Amino acid sequence: MANILIIGAGGVGSVVVHKCAQVAREGGTFDKITLASRTVARCDAIAKSVKARYGIDIATAQVDADNVPELCALIRSIKPDLVCNVALPYQDLHIMDACLECGVHYVDTANYEPLDTAKFEYSWQWAYADRFREAGLTALLGSGFDPGVTNVFAAWVMKHELDEVHVLDIIDCNAGDHGQPFATNFNPEINIREVTAPGRYWERGEWVETDPLSWSMNFDFPQGIGGKKCFLMYHEELESLVKNLKGIRRARFWMTFSDNYLNHLKVLGNVGMTRIDPVNFQGQDIVPIQFLAKLLPDPASLGPLTKGKTCIGDLMRGVSGGKEKTVYIYNICDHEECYAEVGSQAISYTTGVPAMIGSKMVAEGTWRKPGVWNMEQFDPDPFLKDLGKYGLPWQCVDVTGKV
Ligand code: NDP
């Protein structure tokens, strides 16, 4: 049985806690669950919801996850087996430092980012590999949906469907509608930093850069979602996948956006509101994107408003038994069903469920190996078995010659 400390009481954190409580209610893996965050009132509200739904007690605590001594004091008082970090990417290294100092395993859902540059790269966290290895601790990076499940999908296809992969397209569609003029479905600052960055894809051994959202394609999504325009973006899982998928020749990431979202983003960008560098305003430095994030709806508040589905998956073309083969592996998730189950919309749900499962894999020892790892470096089978069981059923179809 495992004692888990979850850090970050936002949209994703709420789902992780509800899902850990579901496991605890079955008598599985987690026998002690603590949720800590900057604002303890948010932890308490989540604990109340979990108690009402599942009858499970969640401990709560206040912590500034940028303060390593404070984190260590909390970890030493709770004595968790692992920390699941679902705060913001800025906290990753501080939480990893605290895990090393206190001897606990580490799981997160997004690569470390410094506040003042948007790099979307694993270099800082991969640099911790020797220290985690020497300490006999596991750090599992990117255990959300994308990154996360998309990496595990790729590993599963390489294990069961293809002998070689040549082309990978990860395609993320949110066909949901929250009815708000402009809102992001996860943390606004992180979302806008990601979407406004230059696009980048991998081809023939090198990265090719494109202007932000300047390339698009149409893709016909299954189960009634239908055709949508998808835009090429850089996404962090490409960095580890092009290293770990041997023989890959091209890897790209695509995301759908509504015209309304793109129009708002364009105007906000044009007037400087998406800048991540400080601007002096009336004698005080403010970062425009942080000010904008403060004004936008809290993603957690979109739960009761959002209708429709998400569809995220990997389209992989390669060779099996000497013949060309293309497969599409994906999950479809319904915003309203997520809300009915745990009180969150599907973006938080599709991130929180894999964060719980990655934590469960590490806690059980199924995915435990000293060092710092990306998701595709472990056996995909036990993870994907749990993915269906805990609310994200998936399927893989042969689409050779059809796309
Ligand atoms: P939210 O903004 O809703 O929640 C973040 C939480 O972290 C808030 O509760 C916030 O506290 C807390 N927090 C921020 N700074 C600190 C700090 N210094 N110390 C302690 N707590 C802190 O974000 P989301 O839930 O939408 O996203 C959480 C993470 O999930 C992000 O890293 C995001 O990038 C990642 N993500 C990953 C995805 C994937 O598929 N891999 C998809 C979507 C998100 P407070 O309440 O006080 O503001």
Coordinates of C-alpha atoms and ligand atoms in Angstrom, one line a residue:
M1 CA 0.0 0.0 0.0
A2 CA 1.2 3.5 -0.8
N3 CA 1.2 6.9 0.8
I4 CA 0.9 9.6 -2.0
L5 CA 1.4 13.4 -1.7
I6 CA -0.3 15.3 -4.6
I7 CA 0.9 18.9 -5.1
G8 CA -1.3 21.3 -6.9
A9 CA -5.1 21.8 -6.3
G10 CA -6.1 23.0 -9.7
G11 CA -8.2 21.4 -12.4
V12 CA -5.9 18.4 -12.9
G13 CA -5.1 18.0 -9.2
S14 CA -8.8 17.7 -8.4
V15 CA -9.1 14.7 -10.9
V16 CA -5.9 13.0 -9.6
V17 CA -7.3 13.1 -6.0
H18 CA -10.7 11.8 -7.0
K19 CA -9.1 9.0 -9.0
C20 CA -6.7 8.1 -6.2
A21 CA -9.7 8.0 -3.9
Q22 CA -11.5 5.6 -6.3
V23 CA -8.5 3.3 -6.1
A24 CA -8.4 3.6 -2.3
R25 CA -12.2 2.8 -2.1
E26 CA -11.5 -0.5 -4.0
G27 CA -8.9 -1.3 -1.3
G28 CA -6.1 -0.8 -4.0
T29 CA -2.7 0.8 -4.0
F30 CA -3.3 4.1 -2.1
D31 CA -4.0 4.0 1.6
K32 CA -3.1 7.5 2.4
I33 CA -3.7 10.5 0.2
T34 CA -2.6 14.1 1.0
L35 CA -3.3 17.1 -1.3
A36 CA -1.1 20.2 -0.8
S37 CA -1.1 23.4 -2.7
R38 CA -0.5 27.2 -2.4
T39 CA -4.1 27.9 -1.4
V40 CA -5.2 25.4 1.1
A41 CA -8.9 26.3 0.7
R42 CA -8.8 24.8 -2.7
C43 CA -7.4 21.6 -1.3
D44 CA -10.2 21.5 1.4
A45 CA -12.9 22.0 -1.3
I46 CA -11.6 19.0 -3.2
A47 CA -11.3 16.9 -0.1
K48 CA -14.9 17.7 0.7
S49 CA -16.0 16.6 -2.8
V50 CA -14.1 13.4 -2.5
K51 CA -15.5 12.6 1.0
A52 CA -19.1 13.2 -0.3
R53 CA -18.6 11.0 -3.4
Y54 CA -16.5 8.2 -2.1
G55 CA -16.4 8.4 1.7
I56 CA -12.6 8.6 1.7
D57 CA -10.7 11.1 3.9
I58 CA -8.0 13.2 2.2
A59 CA -5.5 15.1 4.3
T60 CA -4.7 18.7 3.1
A61 CA -1.8 21.1 3.6
Q62 CA -0.5 24.4 2.5
V63 CA 2.8 24.6 0.7
D64 CA 4.8 26.9 -1.5
A65 CA 6.3 24.4 -3.9
D66 CA 9.0 26.9 -5.0
N67 CA 10.5 26.7 -1.5
V68 CA 12.5 23.5 -1.1
P69 CA 13.0 23.6 2.7
E70 CA 9.2 24.1 3.1
L71 CA 8.5 21.2 0.7
C72 CA 11.0 19.0 2.6
A73 CA 9.4 19.8 6.0
L74 CA 6.0 18.8 4.5
I75 CA 7.4 15.6 2.9
R76 CA 9.1 14.6 6.2
S77 CA 5.9 15.1 8.2
I78 CA 3.8 13.1 5.7
K79 CA 6.4 10.5 4.8
P80 CA 4.9 9.7 1.3
D81 CA 6.3 7.0 -0.9
L82 CA 5.9 9.3 -3.9
V83 CA 5.0 12.9 -4.9
C84 CA 2.6 13.5 -7.8
N85 CA 3.4 17.0 -9.0
V86 CA 0.4 18.7 -10.7
A87 CA 1.3 22.2 -9.8
L88 CA 2.8 24.3 -12.7
P89 CA 5.9 23.5 -14.8
Y90 CA 7.8 26.2 -12.9
Q91 CA 7.8 24.1 -9.8
D92 CA 9.2 20.9 -11.3
L93 CA 12.9 21.3 -10.3
H94 CA 12.1 22.4 -6.8
I95 CA 9.9 19.4 -6.2
M96 CA 12.5 17.1 -7.8
D97 CA 15.1 18.6 -5.5
A98 CA 12.9 18.0 -2.5
C99 CA 12.2 14.4 -3.6
L100 CA 15.9 13.7 -3.8
E101 CA 16.6 15.3 -0.4
C102 CA 13.8 13.3 1.2
G103 CA 14.2 10.0 -0.7
V104 CA 10.8 9.8 -2.4
H105 CA 9.8 8.9 -6.0
Y106 CA 8.5 11.7 -8.3
V107 CA 5.8 11.9 -11.1
D108 CA 4.7 14.9 -13.1
T109 CA 2.7 15.9 -16.2
A110 CA 4.6 18.7 -17.8
N111 CA 8.2 19.6 -18.5
Y112 CA 10.0 22.2 -16.4
E113 CA 9.8 25.7 -17.8
P114 CA 11.6 28.8 -16.5
L115 CA 9.3 31.8 -16.0
D116 CA 11.0 34.1 -18.5
T117 CA 11.6 31.8 -21.5
A118 CA 9.3 29.2 -23.2
K119 CA 11.5 26.3 -24.3
F120 CA 9.4 23.1 -23.8
E121 CA 12.4 20.9 -23.4
Y122 CA 13.4 18.1 -21.0
S123 CA 17.1 19.1 -20.7
W124 CA 16.8 20.4 -17.2
Q125 CA 15.0 17.4 -15.9
W126 CA 17.0 14.8 -17.8
A127 CA 20.1 16.4 -16.1
Y128 CA 18.7 14.9 -12.8
A129 CA 19.0 11.3 -14.1
D130 CA 22.3 10.4 -12.4
R131 CA 21.1 11.9 -9.0
F132 CA 17.8 9.9 -9.2
R133 CA 19.7 6.7 -10.2
E134 CA 22.3 7.0 -7.4
A135 CA 19.5 7.7 -4.9
G136 CA 17.6 4.5 -6.2
L137 CA 14.6 6.7 -7.0
T138 CA 12.3 6.8 -10.0
A139 CA 11.2 10.1 -11.6
L140 CA 8.5 9.6 -14.2
L141 CA 8.0 12.6 -16.5
G142 CA 5.0 13.7 -18.4
S143 CA 2.3 11.4 -17.1
G144 CA -0.7 13.3 -18.5
F145 CA -2.5 12.7 -21.8
D146 CA -0.2 14.6 -24.2
P147 CA 2.5 14.1 -23.1
G148 CA 1.7 10.9 -21.4
V149 CA -0.8 8.6 -22.9
T150 CA 0.4 9.6 -26.4
N151 CA 3.9 8.3 -25.5
V152 CA 2.4 5.1 -24.1
F153 CA 0.2 4.6 -27.2
A154 CA 3.4 4.9 -29.3
A155 CA 5.2 2.3 -27.2
W156 CA 2.2 0.0 -27.4
V157 CA 2.0 0.2 -31.2
M158 CA 5.7 -0.6 -31.4
K159 CA 5.2 -3.6 -29.1
H160 CA 2.1 -5.0 -30.8
E161 CA 1.4 -3.5 -34.2
L162 CA 4.5 -2.3 -36.1
D163 CA 8.1 -3.6 -36.6
E164 CA 9.3 -0.2 -37.6
V165 CA 7.7 3.2 -37.5
H166 CA 8.4 5.9 -40.1
V167 CA 5.8 8.6 -39.5
L168 CA 4.1 9.6 -36.2
D169 CA 1.3 12.3 -36.1
I170 CA -0.1 13.0 -32.6
I171 CA -3.5 14.6 -33.1
D172 CA -5.3 16.4 -30.3
C173 CA -8.9 17.4 -30.8
N174 CA -11.1 19.2 -28.3
A175 CA -14.5 19.3 -29.9
G176 CA -16.0 20.6 -26.7
D177 CA -17.7 24.0 -26.3
H178 CA -17.8 25.9 -23.0
G179 CA -19.9 28.8 -24.3
Q180 CA -17.4 31.4 -23.0
P181 CA -16.1 34.2 -25.3
F182 CA -12.5 33.1 -24.6
A183 CA -11.2 30.6 -22.1
T184 CA -8.4 28.0 -21.9
N185 CA -9.2 24.5 -20.8
F186 CA -6.0 24.2 -18.6
N187 CA -3.9 26.8 -16.9
P188 CA -4.2 29.9 -19.1
E189 CA -0.6 31.0 -18.8
I190 CA 0.8 27.6 -19.7
N191 CA -1.7 27.1 -22.5
I192 CA -1.1 30.4 -24.2
R193 CA 2.7 30.1 -23.9
E194 CA 2.5 26.7 -25.7
V195 CA 0.1 27.8 -28.4
T196 CA 1.9 31.1 -29.3
A197 CA 5.3 29.4 -29.6
P198 CA 6.8 28.6 -33.0
G199 CA 5.8 25.2 -34.4
R200 CA 8.5 22.6 -34.8
Y201 CA 8.5 19.0 -36.2
W202 CA 11.1 16.3 -36.7
E203 CA 12.1 15.2 -40.2
R204 CA 15.1 13.2 -41.4
G205 CA 17.1 13.7 -38.3
E206 CA 16.5 17.4 -37.7
W207 CA 14.0 19.8 -36.3
V208 CA 12.2 22.1 -38.7
E209 CA 10.7 25.3 -37.3
T210 CA 7.5 26.9 -38.6
D211 CA 5.7 30.2 -37.7
P212 CA 3.1 29.8 -34.9
L213 CA -0.1 28.0 -36.1
S214 CA 0.9 28.6 -39.7
W215 CA 0.4 25.0 -41.0
S216 CA -2.9 23.1 -40.9
M217 CA -4.5 19.9 -42.1
N218 CA -7.9 18.4 -42.0
F219 CA -8.5 15.2 -40.1
D220 CA -11.7 13.2 -39.9
F221 CA -12.2 12.2 -36.3
P222 CA -14.2 9.1 -35.4
Q223 CA -17.4 8.5 -33.6
G224 CA -19.4 11.4 -34.9
I225 CA -16.8 14.2 -34.2
G226 CA -16.2 14.5 -37.9
G227 CA -13.7 16.6 -39.9
K228 CA -11.7 19.3 -38.1
K229 CA -8.9 21.7 -39.0
C230 CA -5.8 20.8 -37.0
F231 CA -2.8 23.1 -36.6
L232 CA 0.9 22.1 -36.3
M233 CA 2.5 22.9 -33.0
Y234 CA 5.6 21.9 -31.1
H235 CA 4.7 19.6 -28.2
E236 CA 7.2 18.3 -25.6
E237 CA 6.6 14.6 -26.1
L238 CA 8.2 14.8 -29.6
E239 CA 11.6 15.4 -28.0
S240 CA 11.7 12.1 -26.1
L241 CA 9.8 10.1 -28.8
V242 CA 12.2 10.9 -31.6
K243 CA 15.0 9.6 -29.3
N244 CA 13.1 6.5 -28.2
L245 CA 11.3 5.4 -31.4
K246 CA 14.1 3.8 -33.4
G247 CA 14.0 4.6 -37.1
I248 CA 11.4 7.4 -36.9
R249 CA 11.7 9.7 -40.0
R250 CA 9.0 12.2 -39.2
A251 CA 7.2 13.2 -36.1
R252 CA 4.6 16.0 -35.8
F253 CA 2.0 17.2 -33.3
W254 CA -1.4 18.7 -34.3
M255 CA -4.2 20.4 -32.3
T256 CA -7.6 21.7 -33.2
F257 CA -8.7 25.2 -32.3
S258 CA -12.0 27.0 -32.9
D259 CA -12.0 30.1 -35.1
N260 CA -13.2 32.0 -32.1
Y261 CA -10.2 30.9 -30.0
L262 CA -7.7 31.8 -32.8
N263 CA -9.3 35.2 -33.4
H264 CA -9.1 36.1 -29.7
L265 CA -5.5 34.9 -29.5
K266 CA -4.5 36.9 -32.5
V267 CA -5.9 40.1 -31.1
L268 CA -4.4 39.5 -27.7
G269 CA -1.0 38.8 -29.3
N270 CA -1.2 41.9 -31.5
V271 CA -1.7 44.1 -28.5
G272 CA 1.1 42.5 -26.5
M273 CA -1.1 40.7 -23.9
T274 CA 0.6 37.3 -24.5
R275 CA 4.1 38.6 -23.8
I276 CA 6.0 36.6 -21.2
D277 CA 8.6 39.3 -20.4
P278 CA 8.0 41.9 -17.7
V279 CA 6.7 45.4 -18.7
N280 CA 6.9 48.3 -16.3
F281 CA 3.5 49.7 -15.5
Q282 CA 3.1 52.6 -13.2
G283 CA 6.4 51.8 -11.5
Q284 CA 5.7 48.1 -11.1
D285 CA 6.9 45.2 -13.3
I286 CA 4.0 43.1 -14.6
V287 CA 4.1 40.1 -17.0
P288 CA 1.3 40.7 -19.5
I289 CA 0.5 36.9 -19.9
Q290 CA 0.2 36.6 -16.1
F291 CA -2.1 39.5 -15.9
L292 CA -4.2 38.1 -18.7
A293 CA -4.4 34.7 -17.0
K294 CA -5.8 36.4 -13.9
L295 CA -8.6 37.8 -16.0
L296 CA -9.6 34.7 -17.8
P297 CA -12.0 32.0 -16.4
D298 CA -10.4 29.5 -14.1
P299 CA -10.3 26.2 -16.2
A300 CA -11.8 24.4 -13.2
S301 CA -14.9 26.6 -13.5
L302 CA -15.6 25.3 -17.1
G303 CA -16.6 21.8 -15.8
P304 CA -20.4 22.5 -15.6
L305 CA -20.4 24.5 -18.8
T306 CA -18.5 22.3 -21.3
K307 CA -20.3 20.0 -23.7
G308 CA -18.9 17.7 -26.4
K309 CA -16.0 15.4 -26.7
T310 CA -12.2 15.2 -27.0
C311 CA -10.3 12.8 -29.2
I312 CA -6.6 12.4 -28.8
G313 CA -4.5 9.8 -30.5
D314 CA -1.5 8.7 -32.5
L315 CA -1.5 8.0 -36.2
M316 CA 1.5 5.8 -37.0
R317 CA 2.7 4.6 -40.3
G318 CA 5.4 2.0 -40.6
V319 CA 6.1 -1.6 -41.5
S320 CA 4.7 -4.9 -40.1
G321 CA 5.7 -8.3 -41.5
G322 CA 7.4 -6.6 -44.4
K323 CA 4.3 -4.7 -45.5
E324 CA 3.4 -1.0 -45.1
K325 CA 0.8 -0.5 -42.3
T326 CA -0.8 2.5 -40.7
V327 CA -2.6 2.4 -37.4
Y328 CA -4.6 5.0 -35.4
I329 CA -4.8 4.6 -31.6
Y330 CA -7.0 6.9 -29.7
N331 CA -9.3 7.8 -26.8
I332 CA -12.6 9.6 -26.9
C333 CA -13.7 11.4 -23.8
D334 CA -17.0 13.2 -23.1
H335 CA -16.9 16.5 -21.1
E336 CA -20.3 16.0 -19.6
E337 CA -19.6 12.4 -18.5
C338 CA -16.4 13.6 -16.8
Y339 CA -18.3 16.3 -15.0
A340 CA -20.9 13.9 -13.8
E341 CA -18.3 11.6 -12.4
V342 CA -15.7 13.9 -10.8
G343 CA -16.9 17.4 -11.3
S344 CA -14.3 18.3 -13.9
Q345 CA -14.2 18.9 -17.7
A346 CA -12.5 16.4 -20.0
I347 CA -9.1 18.2 -20.4
S348 CA -8.5 18.0 -16.6
Y349 CA -9.9 14.5 -16.6
T350 CA -7.8 13.2 -19.5
T351 CA -4.7 14.6 -17.7
G352 CA -5.6 13.6 -14.2
V353 CA -6.5 10.0 -14.9
P354 CA -3.0 9.2 -16.4
A355 CA -1.3 11.1 -13.7
M356 CA -3.0 8.8 -11.1
I357 CA -2.1 5.7 -13.2
G358 CA 1.5 6.8 -13.6
S359 CA 1.7 7.3 -9.9
K360 CA 0.0 3.9 -9.3
M361 CA 2.6 2.2 -11.6
V362 CA 5.5 3.7 -9.7
A363 CA 3.8 3.1 -6.3
E364 CA 3.2 -0.6 -7.1
G365 CA 6.7 -1.1 -8.5
T366 CA 5.4 -2.0 -11.9
W367 CA 7.2 1.0 -13.4
R368 CA 10.0 1.5 -10.9
K369 CA 13.6 1.9 -12.1
P370 CA 16.1 4.3 -10.6
G371 CA 16.6 7.3 -12.9
V372 CA 14.6 9.9 -14.8
W373 CA 12.2 8.4 -17.5
N374 CA 9.7 9.3 -20.1
M375 CA 6.5 7.3 -20.4
E376 CA 7.5 5.3 -23.5
Q377 CA 10.5 3.8 -21.7
F378 CA 8.3 1.4 -19.7
D379 CA 6.1 -1.5 -20.6
P380 CA 2.9 0.0 -22.0
D381 CA 0.6 -3.0 -21.3
P382 CA -0.1 -2.5 -17.5
F383 CA -0.6 1.2 -17.9
L384 CA -3.1 0.8 -20.8
K385 CA -5.0 -1.9 -19.0
D386 CA -5.6 0.6 -16.1
L387 CA -6.4 3.4 -18.6
G388 CA -9.5 1.7 -19.7
K389 CA -10.4 0.6 -16.2
Y390 CA -10.2 4.1 -14.8
G391 CA -12.3 5.9 -17.3
L392 CA -10.3 6.4 -20.6
P393 CA -11.1 3.5 -22.9
W394 CA -9.0 3.4 -26.0
Q395 CA -8.8 1.5 -29.3
C396 CA -6.4 0.9 -32.1
V397 CA -7.6 0.5 -35.7
D398 CA -5.8 -0.5 -38.9
V399 CA -6.3 2.4 -41.3
T400 CA -3.7 1.4 -43.9
G401 CA -4.5 3.1 -47.2
K402 CA -7.4 5.1 -45.7
V403 CA -5.7 8.2 -44.4
Ligands
NDP1 P1 -4.3 25.1 -12.5 O1 -3.7 26.5 -12.7 O2 -5.7 24.8 -12.6 O3 -3.7 24.5 -11.2 C1 -2.4 24.6 -10.7 C2 -2.3 24.5 -9.2 O4 -1.0 24.6 -8.8 C3 -3.1 25.6 -8.5 O5 -3.9 25.0 -7.5 C4 -2.0 26.4 -7.9 O6 -2.3 27.1 -6.7 C5 -0.9 25.4 -7.7 N1 0.4 26.1 -7.6 C6 0.9 27.0 -8.5 N2 2.1 27.4 -8.0 C7 2.3 26.8 -6.8 C8 3.3 26.9 -5.9 N3 4.4 27.6 -6.0 N4 3.2 26.1 -4.8 C9 2.1 25.3 -4.6 N5 1.1 25.2 -5.5 C10 1.2 26.0 -6.6 O7 -3.5 24.2 -13.6 P2 -4.0 22.8 -14.2 O8 -4.6 21.9 -13.2 O9 -4.8 23.1 -15.5 O10 -2.6 22.2 -14.7 C11 -1.8 21.5 -13.8 C12 -0.5 21.0 -14.5 O11 -0.9 20.0 -15.5 C13 0.3 22.0 -15.3 O12 1.6 21.8 -15.1 C14 -0.1 21.8 -16.8 O13 0.9 22.2 -17.7 C15 -0.3 20.3 -16.7 N6 -1.1 19.7 -17.8 C16 -0.6 18.6 -18.5 C17 -1.4 18.1 -19.6 C18 -0.9 16.9 -20.2 O14 -1.7 16.3 -21.0 N7 0.3 16.4 -20.0 C19 -2.6 18.7 -20.0 C20 -3.1 19.8 -19.2 C21 -2.3 20.3 -18.1 P3 -3.4 28.2 -6.5 O15 -4.7 27.5 -6.4 O16 -3.0 29.0 -5.3 O17 -3.3 29.1 -7.8

